[in-house]
PDB file of C-alpha atoms in Angstrom:
ATOM      1  CA  UNK L   1      -0.105  -0.352   0.019  1.00  0.00           C
ATOM      2  CA  UNK L   2       1.084   3.652  -1.190  1.00  0.00           C
ATOM      3  CA  UNK L   3       0.473   6.970   1.160  1.00  0.00           C
ATOM      4  CA  UNK L   4      -0.602  10.237   0.637  1.00  0.00           C
ATOM      5  CA  UNK L   5       0.934  13.323   2.099  1.00  0.00           C
ATOM      6  CA  UNK L   6      -0.726  16.526   2.653  1.00  0.00           C
ATOM      7  CA  UNK L   7       0.536  19.822   4.234  1.00  0.00           C
ATOM      8  CA  UNK L   8      -0.752  20.326   7.776  1.00  0.00           C
ATOM      9  CA  UNK L   9      -2.244  23.725   6.742  1.00  0.00           C
ATOM     10  CA  UNK L  10      -2.189  25.889   4.138  1.00  0.00           C
ATOM     11  CA  UNK L  11      -3.370  29.645   4.616  1.00  0.00           C
ATOM     12  CA  UNK L  12      -4.057  33.017   1.904  1.00  0.00           C
ATOM     13  CA  UNK L  13      -6.055  35.879   1.735  1.00  0.00           C
ATOM     14  CA  UNK L  14      -9.348  36.723   0.773  1.00  0.00           C
ATOM     15  CA  UNK L  15      -8.644  37.149  -3.067  1.00  0.00           C
ATOM     16  CA  UNK L  16      -5.408  34.805  -3.386  1.00  0.00           C
ATOM     17  CA  UNK L  17      -4.350  31.554  -4.231  1.00  0.00           C
ATOM     18  CA  UNK L  18      -3.166  28.967  -2.600  1.00  0.00           C
ATOM     19  CA  UNK L  19      -2.017  25.159  -3.756  1.00  0.00           C
ATOM     20  CA  UNK L  20      -2.521  22.295  -1.658  1.00  0.00           C
ATOM     21  CA  UNK L  21      -0.078  19.192  -2.630  1.00  0.00           C
ATOM     22  CA  UNK L  22      -0.583  15.798  -2.561  1.00  0.00           C
ATOM     23  CA  UNK L  23       2.790  13.621  -2.386  1.00  0.00           C
ATOM     24  CA  UNK L  24       2.250   9.731  -3.190  1.00  0.00           C
ATOM     25  CA  UNK L  25       5.262   7.497  -1.347  1.00  0.00           C
ATOM     26  CA  UNK L  26       5.510   4.716  -4.450  1.00  0.00           C
ATOM     27  CA  UNK L  27       4.151   4.067  -7.300  1.00  0.00           C
ATOM     28  CA  UNK L  28       3.558   6.454  -9.769  1.00  0.00           C
ATOM     29  CA  UNK L  29       0.695   9.651  -8.875  1.00  0.00           C
ATOM     30  CA  UNK L  30      -0.487   8.902 -12.671  1.00  0.00           C
ATOM     31  CA  UNK L  31      -0.959   4.978 -11.907  1.00  0.00           C
ATOM     32  CA  UNK L  32      -4.585   5.810 -10.376  1.00  0.00           C
ATOM     33  CA  UNK L  33      -6.744   8.750 -10.226  1.00  0.00           C
ATOM     34  CA  UNK L  34      -6.592  11.789  -7.504  1.00  0.00           C
ATOM     35  CA  UNK L  35      -9.737  13.381  -6.015  1.00  0.00           C
ATOM     36  CA  UNK L  36     -10.581  16.357  -3.748  1.00  0.00           C
ATOM     37  CA  UNK L  37     -12.526  16.301  -0.710  1.00  0.00           C
ATOM     38  CA  UNK L  38     -13.947  19.289   1.260  1.00  0.00           C
ATOM     39  CA  UNK L  39     -15.182  19.622   4.801  1.00  0.00           C
ATOM     40  CA  UNK L  40     -16.632  21.873   6.981  1.00  0.00           C
ATOM     41  CA  UNK L  41     -16.958  21.518  10.631  1.00  0.00           C
ATOM     42  CA  UNK L  42     -18.925  18.770  11.903  1.00  0.00           C
ATOM     43  CA  UNK L  43     -20.167  18.249   8.416  1.00  0.00           C
ATOM     44  CA  UNK L  44     -19.722  15.064   5.931  1.00  0.00           C
ATOM     45  CA  UNK L  45     -17.147  15.668   3.024  1.00  0.00           C
ATOM     46  CA  UNK L  46     -18.175  17.030  -0.388  1.00  0.00           C
ATOM     47  CA  UNK L  47     -15.926  15.934  -4.004  1.00  0.00           C
ATOM     48  CA  UNK L  48     -14.717  19.044  -5.090  1.00  0.00           C
ATOM     49  CA  UNK L  49     -12.816  17.217  -7.889  1.00  0.00           C
ATOM     50  CA  UNK L  50     -12.545  13.742  -9.388  1.00  0.00           C
ATOM     51  CA  UNK L  51     -10.010  12.343 -11.690  1.00  0.00           C
ATOM     52  CA  UNK L  52      -7.236  14.092 -10.825  1.00  0.00           C
ATOM     53  CA  UNK L  53      -8.873  17.387 -13.024  1.00  0.00           C
ATOM     54  CA  UNK L  54     -12.333  17.040 -13.044  1.00  0.00           C
ATOM     55  CA  UNK L  55     -15.187  19.475 -11.599  1.00  0.00           C
ATOM     56  CA  UNK L  56     -18.745  18.544 -10.522  1.00  0.00           C
ATOM     57  CA  UNK L  57     -21.503  20.109 -11.468  1.00  0.00           C
ATOM     58  CA  UNK L  58     -21.812  23.427  -8.638  1.00  0.00           C
ATOM     59  CA  UNK L  59     -17.892  23.311  -8.187  1.00  0.00           C
ATOM     60  CA  UNK L  60     -16.913  27.177  -9.301  1.00  0.00           C
ATOM     61  CA  UNK L  61     -13.780  27.095 -11.467  1.00  0.00           C
ATOM     62  CA  UNK L  62     -11.818  28.525  -8.768  1.00  0.00           C
ATOM     63  CA  UNK L  63     -10.739  24.983  -7.566  1.00  0.00           C
ATOM     64  CA  UNK L  64      -8.918  23.196 -10.478  1.00  0.00           C
ATOM     65  CA  UNK L  65      -6.439  20.282  -9.903  1.00  0.00           C
ATOM     66  CA  UNK L  66      -3.698  18.857 -11.807  1.00  0.00           C
ATOM     67  CA  UNK L  67      -1.012  16.320 -11.941  1.00  0.00           C
ATOM     68  CA  UNK L  68       3.047  16.463 -11.720  1.00  0.00           C
ATOM     69  CA  UNK L  69       4.900  13.322 -12.120  1.00  0.00           C
ATOM     70  CA  UNK L  70       8.222  14.875 -11.229  1.00  0.00           C
ATOM     71  CA  UNK L  71       6.913  15.496  -8.225  1.00  0.00           C
ATOM     72  CA  UNK L  72       4.614  12.374  -7.834  1.00  0.00           C
ATOM     73  CA  UNK L  73       2.022  14.483  -6.268  1.00  0.00           C
ATOM     74  CA  UNK L  74      -1.148  15.798  -7.338  1.00  0.00           C
ATOM     75  CA  UNK L  75      -2.286  19.288  -6.098  1.00  0.00           C
ATOM     76  CA  UNK L  76      -5.732  20.900  -5.314  1.00  0.00           C
ATOM     77  CA  UNK L  77      -5.734  24.954  -6.502  1.00  0.00           C
ATOM     78  CA  UNK L  78      -8.076  27.564  -5.150  1.00  0.00           C
ATOM     79  CA  UNK L  79      -8.287  30.682  -7.196  1.00  0.00           C
ATOM     80  CA  UNK L  80      -9.773  33.963  -5.730  1.00  0.00           C
ATOM     81  CA  UNK L  81      -9.983  32.764  -2.115  1.00  0.00           C
ATOM     82  CA  UNK L  82     -13.479  32.951  -0.427  1.00  0.00           C
ATOM     83  CA  UNK L  83     -14.007  32.954   3.597  1.00  0.00           C
ATOM     84  CA  UNK L  84     -15.895  30.235   2.588  1.00  0.00           C
ATOM     85  CA  UNK L  85     -13.223  28.237   1.289  1.00  0.00           C
ATOM     86  CA  UNK L  86     -11.821  27.990   4.907  1.00  0.00           C
ATOM     87  CA  UNK L  87     -12.288  24.048   5.283  1.00  0.00           C
ATOM     88  CA  UNK L  88      -9.702  20.628   5.585  1.00  0.00           C
ATOM     89  CA  UNK L  89      -9.367  19.400   2.276  1.00  0.00           C
ATOM     90  CA  UNK L  90      -8.393  15.908   1.676  1.00  0.00           C
ATOM     91  CA  UNK L  91      -6.659  14.262  -1.363  1.00  0.00           C
ATOM     92  CA  UNK L  92      -8.342  10.335  -2.089  1.00  0.00           C
ATOM     93  CA  UNK L  93      -6.584   7.565  -4.430  1.00  0.00           C
ATOM     94  CA  UNK L  94      -6.965   4.196  -4.067  1.00  0.00           C
ATOM     95  CA  UNK L  95      -5.101   1.036  -5.573  1.00  0.00           C
ATOM     96  CA  UNK L  96      -6.391  -2.651  -6.382  1.00  0.00           C
ATOM     97  CA  UNK L  97      -8.205  -3.197  -3.605  1.00  0.00           C
ATOM     98  CA  UNK L  98      -7.910  -0.101  -0.750  1.00  0.00           C
ATOM     99  CA  UNK L  99      -9.326   3.859  -0.555  1.00  0.00           C
ATOM    100  CA  UNK L 100      -6.120   5.742   1.128  1.00  0.00           C
ATOM    101  CA  UNK L 101      -6.978   9.473   1.957  1.00  0.00           C
ATOM    102  CA  UNK L 102      -4.298  12.031   3.120  1.00  0.00           C
ATOM    103  CA  UNK L 103      -3.971  13.071   6.155  1.00  0.00           C
ATOM    104  CA  UNK L 104      -5.603  16.103   5.287  1.00  0.00           C
ATOM    105  CA  UNK L 105      -4.924  20.087   4.988  1.00  0.00           C
ATOM    106  CA  UNK L 106      -6.631  22.847   6.769  1.00  0.00           C
ATOM    107  CA  UNK L 107      -6.880  26.134   4.537  1.00  0.00           C
ATOM    108  CA  UNK L 108      -7.317  29.194   6.795  1.00  0.00           C
ATOM    109  CA  UNK L 109      -8.482  31.984   5.105  1.00  0.00           C
ATOM    110  CA  UNK L 110      -7.002  35.050   6.853  1.00  0.00           C
TER     111      UNK L 110
ATOM    112  CA  UNK Y   1     -31.986  13.283  -5.074  1.00  0.00           C
ATOM    113  CA  UNK Y   2     -29.947  10.421  -3.250  1.00  0.00           C
ATOM    114  CA  UNK Y   3     -29.635   9.945  -0.120  1.00  0.00           C
ATOM    115  CA  UNK Y   4     -27.782   7.676   2.627  1.00  0.00           C
ATOM    116  CA  UNK Y   5     -28.564   7.741   6.301  1.00  0.00           C
ATOM    117  CA  UNK Y   6     -26.208   6.221   8.761  1.00  0.00           C
ATOM    118  CA  UNK Y   7     -27.712   3.958  11.841  1.00  0.00           C
ATOM    119  CA  UNK Y   8     -26.539   2.004  14.638  1.00  0.00           C
ATOM    120  CA  UNK Y   9     -23.840   4.083  16.137  1.00  0.00           C
ATOM    121  CA  UNK Y  10     -23.668   4.443  19.777  1.00  0.00           C
ATOM    122  CA  UNK Y  11     -21.273   3.497  23.318  1.00  0.00           C
ATOM    123  CA  UNK Y  12     -19.857  -0.371  23.362  1.00  0.00           C
ATOM    124  CA  UNK Y  13     -17.178  -1.679  25.908  1.00  0.00           C
ATOM    125  CA  UNK Y  14     -14.394  -2.361  24.080  1.00  0.00           C
ATOM    126  CA  UNK Y  15     -14.350  -5.474  23.163  1.00  0.00           C
ATOM    127  CA  UNK Y  16     -18.202  -5.405  22.013  1.00  0.00           C
ATOM    128  CA  UNK Y  17     -19.967  -5.965  19.210  1.00  0.00           C
ATOM    129  CA  UNK Y  18     -22.223  -3.116  17.043  1.00  0.00           C
ATOM    130  CA  UNK Y  19     -23.752  -3.264  13.823  1.00  0.00           C
ATOM    131  CA  UNK Y  20     -24.477  -0.282  11.715  1.00  0.00           C
ATOM    132  CA  UNK Y  21     -26.648   0.576   8.775  1.00  0.00           C
ATOM    133  CA  UNK Y  22     -26.512   2.963   5.955  1.00  0.00           C
ATOM    134  CA  UNK Y  23     -30.200   3.222   4.256  1.00  0.00           C
ATOM    135  CA  UNK Y  24     -30.270   4.567   0.453  1.00  0.00           C
ATOM    136  CA  UNK Y  25     -32.933   6.187  -1.782  1.00  0.00           C
ATOM    137  CA  UNK Y  26     -32.817   7.893  -4.836  1.00  0.00           C
ATOM    138  CA  UNK Y  27     -31.166   5.864  -6.843  1.00  0.00           C
ATOM    139  CA  UNK Y  28     -31.042   2.172  -8.157  1.00  0.00           C
ATOM    140  CA  UNK Y  29     -29.090   0.883  -5.540  1.00  0.00           C
ATOM    141  CA  UNK Y  30     -28.574  -2.413  -6.938  1.00  0.00           C
ATOM    142  CA  UNK Y  31     -26.208  -0.695  -9.318  1.00  0.00           C
ATOM    143  CA  UNK Y  32     -23.987   0.323  -6.618  1.00  0.00           C
ATOM    144  CA  UNK Y  33     -21.272  -0.305  -4.835  1.00  0.00           C
ATOM    145  CA  UNK Y  34     -20.852   1.705  -1.542  1.00  0.00           C
ATOM    146  CA  UNK Y  35     -17.802   1.695   0.736  1.00  0.00           C
ATOM    147  CA  UNK Y  36     -17.755   2.652   4.843  1.00  0.00           C
ATOM    148  CA  UNK Y  37     -15.693   5.428   5.412  1.00  0.00           C
ATOM    149  CA  UNK Y  38     -14.668   6.646   9.122  1.00  0.00           C
ATOM    150  CA  UNK Y  39     -13.048   9.623  11.277  1.00  0.00           C
ATOM    151  CA  UNK Y  40     -11.764   9.741  14.779  1.00  0.00           C
ATOM    152  CA  UNK Y  41     -12.659  12.461  16.461  1.00  0.00           C
ATOM    153  CA  UNK Y  42      -9.979  15.826  15.379  1.00  0.00           C
ATOM    154  CA  UNK Y  43      -8.854  13.137  12.818  1.00  0.00           C
ATOM    155  CA  UNK Y  44      -8.737  12.354   9.179  1.00  0.00           C
ATOM    156  CA  UNK Y  45     -10.819  10.620   6.624  1.00  0.00           C
ATOM    157  CA  UNK Y  46     -10.280   6.216   6.360  1.00  0.00           C
ATOM    158  CA  UNK Y  47     -11.884   3.726   4.139  1.00  0.00           C
ATOM    159  CA  UNK Y  48     -12.477   1.189   6.284  1.00  0.00           C
ATOM    160  CA  UNK Y  49     -14.211  -1.225   3.546  1.00  0.00           C
ATOM    161  CA  UNK Y  50     -15.944  -1.202   0.423  1.00  0.00           C
ATOM    162  CA  UNK Y  51     -18.925  -3.764  -1.402  1.00  0.00           C
ATOM    163  CA  UNK Y  52     -19.497  -4.851  -5.187  1.00  0.00           C
ATOM    164  CA  UNK Y  53     -22.921  -3.862  -6.634  1.00  0.00           C
ATOM    165  CA  UNK Y  54     -24.169  -7.197  -6.266  1.00  0.00           C
ATOM    166  CA  UNK Y  55     -22.180  -7.903  -2.721  1.00  0.00           C
ATOM    167  CA  UNK Y  56     -19.569 -10.119  -5.420  1.00  0.00           C
ATOM    168  CA  UNK Y  57     -16.229  -8.602  -3.873  1.00  0.00           C
ATOM    169  CA  UNK Y  58     -15.599  -6.783  -0.733  1.00  0.00           C
ATOM    170  CA  UNK Y  59     -12.684  -5.337   0.486  1.00  0.00           C
ATOM    171  CA  UNK Y  60     -11.352  -4.253   3.633  1.00  0.00           C
ATOM    172  CA  UNK Y  61      -8.419  -1.751   5.164  1.00  0.00           C
ATOM    173  CA  UNK Y  62      -5.698  -3.338   7.194  1.00  0.00           C
ATOM    174  CA  UNK Y  63      -6.629  -2.372  10.354  1.00  0.00           C
ATOM    175  CA  UNK Y  64     -10.306  -3.922  10.508  1.00  0.00           C
ATOM    176  CA  UNK Y  65      -9.556  -6.775   8.511  1.00  0.00           C
ATOM    177  CA  UNK Y  66     -10.806  -9.893  10.207  1.00  0.00           C
ATOM    178  CA  UNK Y  67     -12.970  -8.389  12.560  1.00  0.00           C
ATOM    179  CA  UNK Y  68     -15.338  -6.399  10.564  1.00  0.00           C
ATOM    180  CA  UNK Y  69     -18.203  -7.464   7.862  1.00  0.00           C
ATOM    181  CA  UNK Y  70     -19.704  -5.911   5.213  1.00  0.00           C
ATOM    182  CA  UNK Y  71     -22.929  -7.203   3.857  1.00  0.00           C
ATOM    183  CA  UNK Y  72     -25.653  -5.249   1.499  1.00  0.00           C
ATOM    184  CA  UNK Y  73     -29.544  -6.579   1.329  1.00  0.00           C
ATOM    185  CA  UNK Y  74     -30.606  -5.053  -2.261  1.00  0.00           C
ATOM    186  CA  UNK Y  75     -34.565  -5.818  -1.449  1.00  0.00           C
ATOM    187  CA  UNK Y  76     -33.658  -3.572   1.233  1.00  0.00           C
ATOM    188  CA  UNK Y  77     -31.664  -0.726  -0.125  1.00  0.00           C
ATOM    189  CA  UNK Y  78     -29.839  -1.665   2.679  1.00  0.00           C
ATOM    190  CA  UNK Y  79     -25.661  -1.800   3.484  1.00  0.00           C
ATOM    191  CA  UNK Y  80     -24.690  -3.065   6.843  1.00  0.00           C
ATOM    192  CA  UNK Y  81     -21.344  -2.965   8.639  1.00  0.00           C
ATOM    193  CA  UNK Y  82     -21.241  -5.449  11.394  1.00  0.00           C
ATOM    194  CA  UNK Y  83     -18.134  -4.505  14.024  1.00  0.00           C
ATOM    195  CA  UNK Y  84     -16.252  -7.515  17.046  1.00  0.00           C
ATOM    196  CA  UNK Y  85     -14.256  -7.020  18.982  1.00  0.00           C
ATOM    197  CA  UNK Y  86     -14.024  -3.232  19.280  1.00  0.00           C
ATOM    198  CA  UNK Y  87     -10.929  -1.116  20.143  1.00  0.00           C
ATOM    199  CA  UNK Y  88     -11.088   2.583  21.817  1.00  0.00           C
ATOM    200  CA  UNK Y  89      -9.405   3.188  18.441  1.00  0.00           C
ATOM    201  CA  UNK Y  90     -12.047   2.553  16.595  1.00  0.00           C
ATOM    202  CA  UNK Y  91     -13.937   5.275  18.076  1.00  0.00           C
ATOM    203  CA  UNK Y  92     -15.338   6.939  15.296  1.00  0.00           C
ATOM    204  CA  UNK Y  93     -17.909   8.575  13.383  1.00  0.00           C
ATOM    205  CA  UNK Y  94     -18.797   6.187  10.360  1.00  0.00           C
ATOM    206  CA  UNK Y  95     -19.909   7.294   6.967  1.00  0.00           C
ATOM    207  CA  UNK Y  96     -21.613   5.718   3.910  1.00  0.00           C
ATOM    208  CA  UNK Y  97     -20.988   6.615   0.397  1.00  0.00           C
ATOM    209  CA  UNK Y  98     -21.505   5.647  -2.633  1.00  0.00           C
ATOM    210  CA  UNK Y  99     -19.013   4.511  -5.174  1.00  0.00           C
ATOM    211  CA  UNK Y 100     -19.668   7.533  -8.190  1.00  0.00           C
ATOM    212  CA  UNK Y 101     -20.064   4.377 -10.898  1.00  0.00           C
ATOM    213  CA  UNK Y 102     -22.430   1.811 -11.996  1.00  0.00           C
ATOM    214  CA  UNK Y 103     -21.368  -1.271 -11.387  1.00  0.00           C
ATOM    215  CA  UNK Y 104     -17.254  -1.031 -11.950  1.00  0.00           C
ATOM    216  CA  UNK Y 105     -16.045   0.784  -9.255  1.00  0.00           C
ATOM    217  CA  UNK Y 106     -13.871   4.231  -9.622  1.00  0.00           C
ATOM    218  CA  UNK Y 107     -13.270   4.691  -6.007  1.00  0.00           C
ATOM    219  CA  UNK Y 108     -14.457   7.962  -5.669  1.00  0.00           C
ATOM    220  CA  UNK Y 109     -17.699   9.132  -3.293  1.00  0.00           C
ATOM    221  CA  UNK Y 110     -20.019  12.238  -4.955  1.00  0.00           C
ATOM    222  CA  UNK Y 111     -22.535  11.423  -2.270  1.00  0.00           C
ATOM    223  CA  UNK Y 112     -21.956  10.559   1.674  1.00  0.00           C
ATOM    224  CA  UNK Y 113     -24.321  10.190   4.615  1.00  0.00           C
ATOM    225  CA  UNK Y 114     -24.135  11.960   7.404  1.00  0.00           C
ATOM    226  CA  UNK Y 115     -22.670   9.684   9.383  1.00  0.00           C
ATOM    227  CA  UNK Y 116     -22.981   7.797  13.080  1.00  0.00           C
ATOM    228  CA  UNK Y 117     -20.832   8.141  15.554  1.00  0.00           C
ATOM    229  CA  UNK Y 118     -19.298   5.125  17.357  1.00  0.00           C
ATOM    230  CA  UNK Y 119     -17.582   5.276  20.924  1.00  0.00           C
ATOM    231  CA  UNK Y 120     -15.874   2.257  22.367  1.00  0.00           C
ATOM    232  CA  UNK Y 121     -15.207   3.260  25.975  1.00  0.00           C
ATOM    233  CA  UNK Y 122     -15.316   1.061  29.201  1.00  0.00           C
TER     234      UNK Y 122
END
């Protein structure tokens, strides 16, 4: 099994752009899709990016996902930060028979 | 609309058992696999188990293998998680989440329930 490592926390000011990384410990990041979830306090997670780059309907285009094979990592980028974006964000992938979540990143909008 | 409602959580002593249920509605239940994901207090998300749309395949995370059993009753639109030999470290909110693809799993989740809290304590 592999692990997904995220920074514990990131922060940004309203209107700015932040990027959250998700590094895969072994195996290629490109071998399985990476998905991203937002979780606000006392709420269930909601998906904001699926299949590494796809945005569900209803998720603003300020949210985008990418893959970087050179660093074996995926990234979630949020542009035009809003106070409502303050939440925990989790990356997630899988192998043949296991789901894997990153440890989560707390986004603070200052 | 798609709804997933978990139930069955509560307080149980170490070594005890509990069965969680996840009642589904708003979609053709027998077409989709369902996962359980848990979150310990103040901690991150942890994938727990998955059952295929027809129950033919079941997968478990290493920490629960041999203690937890996932099952489904397609006539009742319900998923179950039987949890035995519970430990303090199993304390968490347990969410059920529907796989996002018909039949063949894609291992991501557009739809989640609101969760049910399991507390393992003496």
